[in-house]
mmCIF file of C-alpha atoms in Angstrom:
data_model
loop_
_atom_site.group_PDB
_atom_site.id
_atom_site.type_symbol
_atom_site.label_atom_id
_atom_site.label_comp_id
_atom_site.label_asym_id
_atom_site.label_seq_id
_atom_site.Cartn_x
_atom_site.Cartn_y
_atom_site.Cartn_z
ATOM 1 C CA GLU A 1 -24.750 -16.364 7.121
ATOM 2 C CA ASP A 2 -21.197 -16.279 5.795
ATOM 3 C CA VAL A 3 -20.701 -13.707 3.007
ATOM 4 C CA ARG A 4 -18.236 -16.043 1.261
ATOM 5 C CA GLU A 5 -21.095 -18.449 0.520
ATOM 6 C CA LYS A 6 -22.760 -15.781 -1.643
ATOM 7 C CA LEU A 7 -19.672 -14.874 -3.683
ATOM 8 C CA PRO A 8 -18.644 -16.650 -6.891
ATOM 9 C CA LYS A 9 -15.835 -19.114 -6.162
ATOM 10 C CA PRO A 10 -13.254 -17.367 -8.438
ATOM 11 C CA LEU A 11 -13.510 -14.289 -6.188
ATOM 12 C CA LEU A 12 -12.567 -16.231 -3.060
ATOM 13 C CA LYS A 13 -8.880 -16.528 -3.916
ATOM 14 C CA ASN A 14 -6.081 -13.992 -3.984
ATOM 15 C CA LEU A 15 -5.511 -12.432 -7.374
ATOM 16 C CA PRO A 16 -1.792 -12.756 -8.119
ATOM 17 C CA CYS A 17 0.295 -9.653 -8.658
ATOM 18 C CA GLU A 18 4.007 -9.010 -8.893
ATOM 19 C CA LEU A 19 4.025 -6.278 -6.241
ATOM 20 C CA ARG A 20 1.638 -5.453 -3.407
ATOM 21 C CA VAL A 21 2.246 -2.666 -0.891
ATOM 22 C CA SER A 22 -0.019 -2.495 2.158
ATOM 23 C CA LEU A 23 0.012 0.297 4.755
ATOM 24 C CA GLY A 24 -1.831 0.092 8.073
ATOM 25 C CA TRP A 25 -1.525 2.017 11.335
ATOM 26 C CA ASP A 26 -2.341 1.563 15.010
ATOM 27 C CA THR A 27 -4.571 4.531 15.851
ATOM 28 C CA ASP A 28 -8.235 5.112 15.130
ATOM 29 C CA MET A 29 -9.545 8.406 13.724
ATOM 30 C CA THR A 30 -6.296 8.872 11.775
ATOM 31 C CA ASP A 31 -5.613 9.551 8.098
ATOM 32 C CA ILE A 32 -2.308 8.290 6.691
ATOM 33 C CA ASP A 33 -1.826 8.561 2.930
ATOM 34 C CA LEU A 34 0.172 6.008 0.939
ATOM 35 C CA HIS A 35 2.307 7.317 -1.947
ATOM 36 C CA VAL A 36 4.221 4.999 -4.297
ATOM 37 C CA TYR A 37 6.780 6.406 -6.729
ATOM 38 C CA GLU A 38 7.170 4.060 -9.678
ATOM 39 C CA PRO A 39 10.357 3.566 -11.751
ATOM 40 C CA SER A 40 8.623 5.511 -14.540
ATOM 41 C CA GLY A 41 8.622 8.582 -12.271
ATOM 42 C CA GLU A 42 4.853 8.576 -11.836
ATOM 43 C CA GLU A 43 3.369 8.846 -8.345
ATOM 44 C CA ALA A 44 0.456 6.638 -7.303
ATOM 45 C CA SER A 45 -1.712 8.054 -4.517
ATOM 46 C CA TYR A 46 -5.351 8.674 -3.626
ATOM 47 C CA GLU A 47 -5.203 11.516 -6.184
ATOM 48 C CA ASN A 48 -3.797 9.241 -8.931
ATOM 49 C CA GLN A 49 -5.274 5.781 -8.396
ATOM 50 C CA LYS A 50 -4.457 4.321 -11.850
ATOM 51 C CA THR A 51 -0.965 4.744 -13.265
ATOM 52 C CA ARG A 52 0.221 4.453 -16.863
ATOM 53 C CA ILE A 53 2.230 1.286 -16.142
ATOM 54 C CA GLY A 54 -0.716 -0.476 -14.489
ATOM 55 C CA GLY A 55 -0.368 0.394 -10.796
ATOM 56 C CA ARG A 56 -3.605 0.610 -8.802
ATOM 57 C CA MET A 57 -4.152 2.393 -5.497
ATOM 58 C CA SER A 58 -6.966 1.613 -3.089
ATOM 59 C CA ARG A 59 -9.412 4.227 -1.904
ATOM 60 C CA ASP A 60 -8.353 6.820 0.650
ATOM 61 C CA PHE A 61 -9.115 5.720 4.222
ATOM 62 C CA THR A 62 -9.548 8.883 6.286
ATOM 63 C CA GLN A 63 -10.550 7.244 9.586
ATOM 64 C CA GLY A 64 -9.775 3.950 11.246
ATOM 65 C CA TYR A 65 -6.698 1.803 10.768
ATOM 66 C CA GLY A 66 -6.443 1.516 6.975
ATOM 67 C CA PRO A 67 -5.111 -0.336 5.140
ATOM 68 C CA GLU A 68 -4.305 1.604 2.028
ATOM 69 C CA GLU A 69 -2.887 -0.601 -0.709
ATOM 70 C CA TYR A 70 -1.041 -0.376 -3.995
ATOM 71 C CA VAL A 71 -0.840 -3.300 -6.431
ATOM 72 C CA ILE A 72 0.624 -3.876 -9.852
ATOM 73 C CA LYS A 73 0.031 -7.114 -11.715
ATOM 74 C CA SER A 74 3.156 -6.969 -13.880
ATOM 75 C CA ALA A 75 5.667 -4.556 -12.390
ATOM 76 C CA LEU A 76 8.078 -2.543 -14.480
ATOM 77 C CA GLY A 77 11.610 -3.326 -13.362
ATOM 78 C CA GLY A 78 13.312 -0.719 -11.209
ATOM 79 C CA LYS A 79 12.978 0.979 -7.849
ATOM 80 C CA TYR A 80 9.608 1.597 -6.172
ATOM 81 C CA VAL A 81 9.823 4.179 -3.386
ATOM 82 C CA VAL A 82 7.097 4.261 -0.747
ATOM 83 C CA LYS A 83 6.250 7.334 1.290
ATOM 84 C CA ALA A 84 3.554 7.952 3.856
ATOM 85 C CA LYS A 85 1.966 11.243 4.805
ATOM 86 C CA TYR A 86 0.523 11.606 8.289
ATOM 87 C CA TYR A 87 -2.334 13.734 7.005
ATOM 88 C CA SER A 88 -4.423 14.174 10.144
ATOM 89 C CA SER A 89 -5.559 12.731 13.430
ATOM 90 C CA HIS A 90 -8.883 13.416 15.110
ATOM 91 C CA ARG A 91 -8.090 11.557 18.311
ATOM 92 C CA GLU A 92 -8.547 13.122 21.699
ATOM 93 C CA ASP A 93 -5.445 11.915 23.503
ATOM 94 C CA PHE A 94 -2.058 13.363 24.297
ATOM 95 C CA SER A 95 0.319 11.061 22.432
ATOM 96 C CA GLY A 96 -0.361 12.389 18.928
ATOM 97 C CA ALA A 97 1.858 9.682 17.463
ATOM 98 C CA THR A 98 0.970 6.660 15.386
ATOM 99 C CA THR A 99 2.902 3.601 14.252
ATOM 100 C CA LEU A 100 2.845 2.567 10.590
ATOM 101 C CA LEU A 101 3.140 -1.026 9.471
ATOM 102 C CA LEU A 102 4.144 -1.348 5.822
ATOM 103 C CA ARG A 103 4.276 -4.677 3.972
ATOM 104 C CA PHE A 104 5.983 -5.131 0.612
ATOM 105 C CA THR A 105 4.960 -8.417 -0.968
ATOM 106 C CA THR A 106 6.468 -9.609 -4.236
ATOM 107 C CA ASN A 107 4.884 -12.397 -6.278
ATOM 108 C CA PHE A 108 1.709 -12.074 -4.197
ATOM 109 C CA GLY A 109 -0.573 -15.064 -4.692
ATOM 110 C CA HIS A 110 2.266 -17.329 -5.909
ATOM 111 C CA HIS A 111 2.851 -19.183 -2.641
ATOM 112 C CA LEU A 112 6.149 -20.838 -3.593
ATOM 113 C CA HIS A 113 7.710 -17.533 -4.688
ATOM 114 C CA GLU A 114 5.914 -14.991 -2.473
ATOM 115 C CA ARG A 115 8.232 -12.841 -0.329
ATOM 116 C CA THR A 116 7.241 -10.222 2.255
ATOM 117 C CA LYS A 117 9.284 -7.434 3.807
ATOM 118 C CA VAL A 118 7.808 -5.560 6.784
ATOM 119 C CA VAL A 119 8.722 -2.057 7.957
ATOM 120 C CA ALA A 120 7.438 -0.401 11.157
ATOM 121 C CA LEU A 121 7.845 3.329 11.716
ATOM 122 C CA ARG A 122 6.576 5.806 14.324
ATOM 123 C CA LEU A 123 5.190 9.147 13.085
ATOM 124 C CA SER A 124 4.545 12.003 15.476
ATOM 125 C CA GLU A 125 3.627 15.106 13.486
ATOM 126 C CA ASN A 126 0.592 15.839 11.330
ATOM 127 C CA LYS A 127 1.403 16.709 7.708
ATOM 128 C CA GLU A 128 4.706 14.844 7.984
ATOM 129 C CA MET A 129 5.708 13.044 4.733
ATOM 130 C CA VAL A 130 8.364 10.381 5.212
ATOM 131 C CA GLU A 131 10.018 7.740 3.088
ATOM 132 C CA VAL A 132 9.052 4.409 4.612
ATOM 133 C CA GLY A 133 11.019 2.141 2.317
ATOM 134 C CA SER A 134 11.757 1.025 -1.196
ATOM 135 C CA ILE A 135 11.985 -2.153 -3.180
ATOM 136 C CA ASP A 136 13.849 -3.031 -6.368
ATOM 137 C CA ILE A 137 12.047 -5.177 -8.925
ATOM 138 C CA PRO A 138 14.409 -6.902 -11.400
ATOM 139 C CA LYS A 139 14.238 -5.553 -14.935
ATOM 140 C CA LYS A 140 12.592 -7.732 -17.555
ATOM 141 C CA PRO A 141 14.645 -8.807 -20.615
ATOM 142 C CA TRP A 142 12.574 -6.513 -22.855
ATOM 143 C CA GLN A 143 13.488 -3.456 -20.697
ATOM 144 C CA ASP A 144 17.166 -3.410 -21.670
#
């Protein structure tokens, strides 16, 4: 039986948000942590899943392929900087590297205005924290 048949219909559609950041990776048994630095200066991560300006971080995926996600329904204008930390890998192979796939989506759920930017990056060392990308959200008139 299809799970979607049991869910209320309003839950079967994407919930719109101004910014969605999604981080996945290509190796099993790996823990990559998503960190988003908001224009307010606050950091969203698995240790701070709800920010003062309304950002929300998904749970911490410590095995598998992710994804870890950050969303904010109404984004504060300014620069959002995204970093990833290659926390650990429990794989038994010799490569030791993993490839990240990061998606920035603005106006998520608004099909006519939705825009996605994709970044791929190869990480090779445990405990490595790297800036993966950033995105500028236009300031709102009330922010001036």
